[in-house]
Amino acid sequence: MMNRKKLVVFVAIIIAFIIGLGFISKGSIFTKSFNKIENQNHNIYFKYNLISHKIKPKFLGEPEAMIAIDAKNGQIVYAHNENKPEKIASLSKLMTLYLVIQKAQKNHAWNQIVNTTNPNLVRMSHSYDLGGFDFKQNHKYTVKELYKAALIRSSNNAAIALGEWVAGSNKKFINMMNQQAKIWGLKAHFVSSSGLENSDLKHYGYNQVGNDNDGNEVSAKDIGKIAVYILKAYPSIVDDSIQAVTYDGDQTIYNENGLLPGKEFYDPSLGVDGLKTGYTDSAGLCFVGTGKVKGKDRLVTVTLNDDDEFSNTIKLMKFVYKNSTLYK
């Protein structure tokens, strides 16, 4: 009788252990939800559904490359030099933030403190041209605060600190960026988490192997894909990217997206709520725009090495809404 009871207890323990393993492997409800979105990302097939070439928009200047993508189904409705690799400056931060979001969501880590004491990063943070968000002595910054600084203010030091938080080192994080690009089938070359080129990074010890001119190079099509992926995985990113001015941590940060409400190029008919600006001398003006018009799918646009990124984004969005069969 005792042996039978022991057997029952033993079997019950084994069953509980197996169930426990299953629970651990599947993780929390949120983790399962995020993994489902990850799988959905790989099922987005970016195919062409171009507006007739007989109809051509008139842009200001000559943008080096442009694309417009329906964010819901991945259909490409406008393209110009979309496969040509270009320097993308701070548009790089979309890949950085995707990986940050992935870790923060899965580990419920938005309120974790990020190490911002590296003297080189502190020095960069005080640079008017290269910083964007001061790392102040004896002040601790959370993942969420630095995420907003990188997204809204385009802070380079915030992006680098976040990358080190994700991977443990800057070099390991850049490897992660390139690996994620391969997973998505992108032809991308990343050397920094911020979008700065080696010529700027070398002054702070963050330059990678290569010459001073080396920088992140991605095509308009592939940066458009990254934007679609991050919008799919974390749709509430637009709740942050739409903020023209916000108080983050212990300082005010200003959004340089000129298409937002209250900004110079704001057009209420386009519903623009993001997403990312970029500029370096070699990359020129770059912009990933996104907007949602009532009753229509979300639109993502990319313009690279442009002279007037906001005016041309307006022209591109209006051209798509007027002429694409997807938006009739």
XYZ file of C-alpha atoms in Angstrom:
328
model
C 0.000 0.000 0.000
C 2.800 2.372 0.880
C 4.604 1.546 -2.352
C 1.502 2.412 -4.376
C 1.154 5.757 -2.590
C 4.808 6.523 -3.230
C 4.338 5.668 -6.897
C 1.348 8.007 -7.160
C 3.292 10.832 -5.516
C 6.281 10.194 -7.779
C 4.115 10.274 -10.919
C 2.423 13.478 -9.730
C 5.810 15.129 -9.211
C 6.966 14.099 -12.695
C 3.777 15.468 -14.282
C 4.103 18.747 -12.392
C 7.731 19.014 -13.476
C 6.827 18.464 -17.138
C 4.026 21.034 -16.958
C 6.429 23.455 -15.309
C 8.926 23.003 -18.105
C 6.222 23.663 -20.646
C 5.194 26.830 -18.845
C 8.746 28.086 -18.592
C 9.494 27.362 -22.223
C 6.437 29.231 -23.382
C 6.993 32.124 -21.042
C 4.527 34.807 -20.085
C 1.435 35.748 -22.039
C 3.208 38.853 -23.300
C 6.251 36.876 -24.415
C 4.035 34.478 -26.362
C 2.273 37.441 -27.922
C 5.576 39.060 -28.925
C 6.877 35.778 -30.364
C 3.686 35.482 -32.383
C 4.330 38.951 -33.801
C 7.926 37.932 -34.555
C 6.645 34.984 -36.558
C 4.148 37.202 -38.347
C 7.004 39.497 -39.355
C 8.568 36.682 -41.323
C 5.252 36.139 -43.086
C 5.133 39.676 -44.481
C 5.817 39.384 -48.181
C 6.976 42.679 -49.619
C 5.730 42.712 -53.185
C 5.339 45.448 -55.760
C 1.994 47.033 -56.555
C 3.372 50.185 -58.136
C 1.481 53.211 -59.306
C 1.654 53.535 -63.095
C 4.964 54.956 -64.304
C 2.945 57.221 -66.575
C 2.100 59.253 -63.477
C 5.133 60.888 -61.886
C 5.303 63.025 -58.745
C 7.319 66.239 -58.799
C 9.767 66.386 -55.939
C 11.938 69.222 -54.694
C 15.529 68.545 -55.631
C 16.674 65.009 -56.344
C 16.205 62.538 -53.457
C 18.741 59.745 -53.928
C 16.241 57.018 -53.046
C 12.576 56.801 -52.013
C 9.928 54.213 -51.293
C 6.341 54.002 -50.055
C 4.987 50.822 -48.451
C 1.550 49.782 -47.227
C 2.434 48.782 -43.663
C -0.456 46.341 -43.304
C 0.340 44.026 -46.187
C 3.844 45.050 -47.258
C 2.881 46.119 -50.754
C 5.312 48.588 -52.310
C 3.355 51.312 -54.077
C 6.163 53.690 -55.062
C 9.891 53.147 -55.509
C 12.918 55.048 -56.777
C 16.444 53.608 -56.460
C 14.971 51.535 -53.647
C 17.593 48.758 -53.775
C 20.679 50.965 -53.752
C 22.563 50.870 -50.414
C 22.865 54.348 -48.923
C 24.131 55.875 -45.699
C 21.101 56.141 -43.418
C 22.390 58.166 -40.443
C 19.987 58.047 -37.470
C 17.419 55.942 -39.300
C 19.728 53.202 -37.989
C 18.153 53.703 -34.587
C 15.023 51.898 -35.794
C 16.982 48.634 -35.826
C 18.557 49.523 -32.482
C 15.186 50.281 -30.933
C 13.641 47.120 -32.354
C 16.215 45.042 -30.467
C 15.816 47.188 -27.345
C 12.041 46.748 -27.425
C 12.437 43.007 -27.925
C 14.474 42.658 -24.724
C 12.498 45.204 -22.699
C 9.151 43.606 -23.506
C 10.195 40.004 -23.022
C 11.873 40.743 -19.694
C 9.481 43.451 -18.465
C 12.578 45.627 -18.225
C 11.422 49.120 -19.218
C 12.241 50.408 -15.742
C 15.664 48.808 -15.481
C 18.557 51.209 -14.935
C 21.025 51.481 -17.820
C 24.731 52.049 -17.191
C 25.479 55.589 -18.398
C 28.754 56.142 -16.548
C 31.168 55.386 -19.408
C 33.330 58.553 -19.562
C 33.363 58.544 -23.367
C 29.567 58.337 -23.542
C 29.219 61.038 -20.907
C 31.535 63.228 -22.976
C 29.524 62.486 -26.139
C 26.309 63.332 -24.306
C 27.600 66.862 -23.709
C 28.354 67.399 -27.412
C 25.821 69.722 -29.039
C 26.249 68.068 -32.445
C 26.610 64.414 -31.476
C 24.938 63.967 -28.096
C 21.331 64.969 -27.752
C 20.656 63.834 -24.190
C 22.903 64.739 -21.252
C 24.124 61.940 -19.012
C 24.307 63.832 -15.751
C 26.474 62.774 -12.839
C 24.694 60.829 -10.094
C 21.517 60.542 -12.176
C 20.217 57.119 -13.148
C 18.317 56.600 -16.402
C 15.869 53.824 -17.223
C 15.504 51.874 -20.445
C 12.279 53.736 -21.186
C 13.887 57.144 -20.708
C 16.792 56.352 -23.019
C 14.449 54.731 -25.548
C 12.493 57.991 -25.763
C 15.695 60.026 -25.968
C 16.915 57.890 -28.881
C 13.573 57.842 -30.703
C 12.353 61.395 -30.181
C 15.559 63.411 -29.749
C 17.682 60.981 -31.787
C 20.306 60.913 -29.044
C 23.391 59.012 -30.176
C 24.758 58.404 -26.692
C 21.368 57.073 -25.568
C 21.301 54.637 -28.500
C 24.823 53.391 -27.772
C 24.089 52.930 -24.055
C 20.939 50.971 -24.903
C 22.859 48.743 -27.282
C 25.378 47.948 -24.562
C 22.483 47.194 -22.211
C 20.980 44.734 -24.690
C 24.125 42.834 -25.677
C 26.702 43.565 -22.987
C 29.049 45.459 -25.281
C 28.922 47.774 -28.273
C 30.651 45.246 -30.544
C 28.268 42.437 -29.601
C 25.267 44.665 -30.205
C 26.417 45.649 -33.692
C 26.794 41.936 -34.431
C 23.194 41.508 -33.268
C 22.056 44.261 -35.627
C 23.737 42.592 -38.581
C 22.417 39.179 -37.558
C 18.855 40.507 -37.316
C 19.259 42.009 -40.780
C 20.251 38.568 -42.097
C 17.242 36.957 -40.423
C 15.008 39.416 -42.256
C 16.870 38.898 -45.519
C 18.129 42.477 -45.663
C 21.276 43.621 -47.425
C 22.459 45.844 -44.600
C 25.833 46.852 -43.224
C 25.837 48.195 -39.662
C 28.900 49.600 -37.904
C 27.115 51.609 -35.201
C 23.955 51.525 -33.115
C 23.513 55.284 -33.462
C 24.042 55.881 -37.174
C 27.214 57.889 -36.680
C 30.115 57.116 -38.994
C 33.581 56.015 -37.874
C 34.888 59.546 -38.403
C 32.762 60.736 -35.474
C 32.838 57.556 -33.416
C 36.641 57.361 -33.298
C 36.800 60.391 -30.997
C 34.886 58.401 -28.379
C 36.400 54.947 -28.876
C 33.350 53.488 -30.595
C 34.633 53.235 -34.161
C 34.659 49.795 -35.762
C 37.264 48.195 -38.024
C 37.422 50.097 -41.298
C 38.158 53.575 -42.549
C 36.781 56.873 -41.321
C 34.102 56.952 -44.021
C 32.521 53.670 -42.962
C 28.945 54.000 -41.766
C 25.673 52.126 -41.758
C 24.484 51.401 -45.287
C 20.977 50.151 -46.024
C 18.698 50.557 -49.033
C 15.463 52.544 -48.896
C 13.552 49.305 -49.376
C 15.262 47.587 -46.465
C 14.969 50.498 -44.037
C 11.296 50.596 -45.019
C 11.027 46.936 -44.077
C 12.637 47.606 -40.695
C 10.072 50.359 -40.099
C 7.211 48.004 -40.973
C 8.601 45.323 -38.655
C 8.929 47.666 -35.683
C 5.421 49.042 -36.266
C 4.063 45.488 -36.336
C 5.952 44.381 -33.237
C 5.349 47.539 -31.205
C 2.480 49.581 -32.688
C 2.397 51.900 -29.682
C 5.758 53.323 -30.775
C 3.754 56.006 -32.585
C 2.362 57.150 -29.230
C 5.931 58.182 -28.438
C 7.119 59.277 -31.889
C 4.195 61.716 -32.259
C 5.315 63.755 -29.232
C 6.720 67.056 -30.475
C 8.076 67.968 -27.039
C 8.341 65.808 -23.958
C 9.987 65.835 -20.542
C 12.234 62.803 -20.269
C 14.083 61.956 -17.099
C 15.436 65.321 -15.994
C 15.407 67.282 -19.258
C 13.186 68.484 -22.060
C 13.637 66.811 -25.437
C 12.417 68.124 -28.759
C 11.311 66.087 -31.754
C 12.852 67.121 -35.081
C 10.065 65.547 -37.160
C 8.629 68.571 -38.953
C 5.417 66.771 -39.997
C 3.994 66.397 -36.499
C 1.094 68.465 -35.113
C 2.278 71.964 -34.267
C 5.350 71.698 -36.493
C 6.164 73.724 -39.618
C 5.188 71.093 -42.193
C 2.187 69.619 -40.378
C -0.646 68.572 -42.707
C -3.699 67.200 -40.863
C -4.876 65.322 -43.957
C -1.898 62.944 -43.752
C -2.192 61.779 -40.144
C 1.585 61.621 -39.673
C 2.583 60.304 -36.245
C 6.216 59.264 -36.802
C 8.719 57.964 -37.272
C 12.454 58.821 -37.499
C 14.678 61.605 -38.771
C 18.333 61.323 -39.710
C 21.280 63.399 -40.858
C 25.035 63.251 -41.251
C 27.185 65.121 -43.745
C 27.714 62.006 -45.861
C 24.160 60.632 -45.557
C 22.378 63.922 -46.134
C 18.838 64.417 -44.881
C 16.989 61.137 -44.329
C 13.481 60.453 -43.088
C 11.144 57.555 -42.381
C 7.603 58.867 -42.249
C 4.455 57.046 -41.250
C 0.845 58.089 -41.079
C -2.630 56.644 -40.687
C -5.587 58.177 -42.480
C -9.032 57.104 -41.277
C -10.364 54.180 -43.255
C -7.013 53.452 -44.928
C -4.003 51.276 -44.168
C -0.976 52.763 -42.444
C 1.585 54.133 -44.896
C 5.370 54.071 -44.472
C 7.644 56.261 -46.587
C 11.416 56.540 -46.814
C 13.515 59.274 -48.377
C 17.319 59.081 -48.383
C 19.966 61.711 -49.109
C 17.323 64.349 -49.692
C 17.469 68.138 -49.852
C 13.963 68.687 -48.453
C 12.830 65.516 -46.688
C 9.615 66.858 -45.169
C 8.265 68.598 -48.275
C 9.071 65.563 -50.388
C 7.468 63.185 -47.890
C 4.283 65.262 -48.068
C 4.387 65.117 -51.865
C 4.999 61.367 -51.823
C 2.206 60.612 -49.352
C -0.309 62.741 -51.233
C 0.762 61.148 -54.517
C 0.188 57.665 -53.091
C -3.186 58.499 -51.551
C -4.364 60.019 -54.818
C -3.059 57.441 -57.282
C -2.586 54.044 -55.619
C -5.459 51.580 -56.005
C -4.793 50.439 -52.416
C -5.930 53.782 -51.052
C -8.978 54.484 -53.176
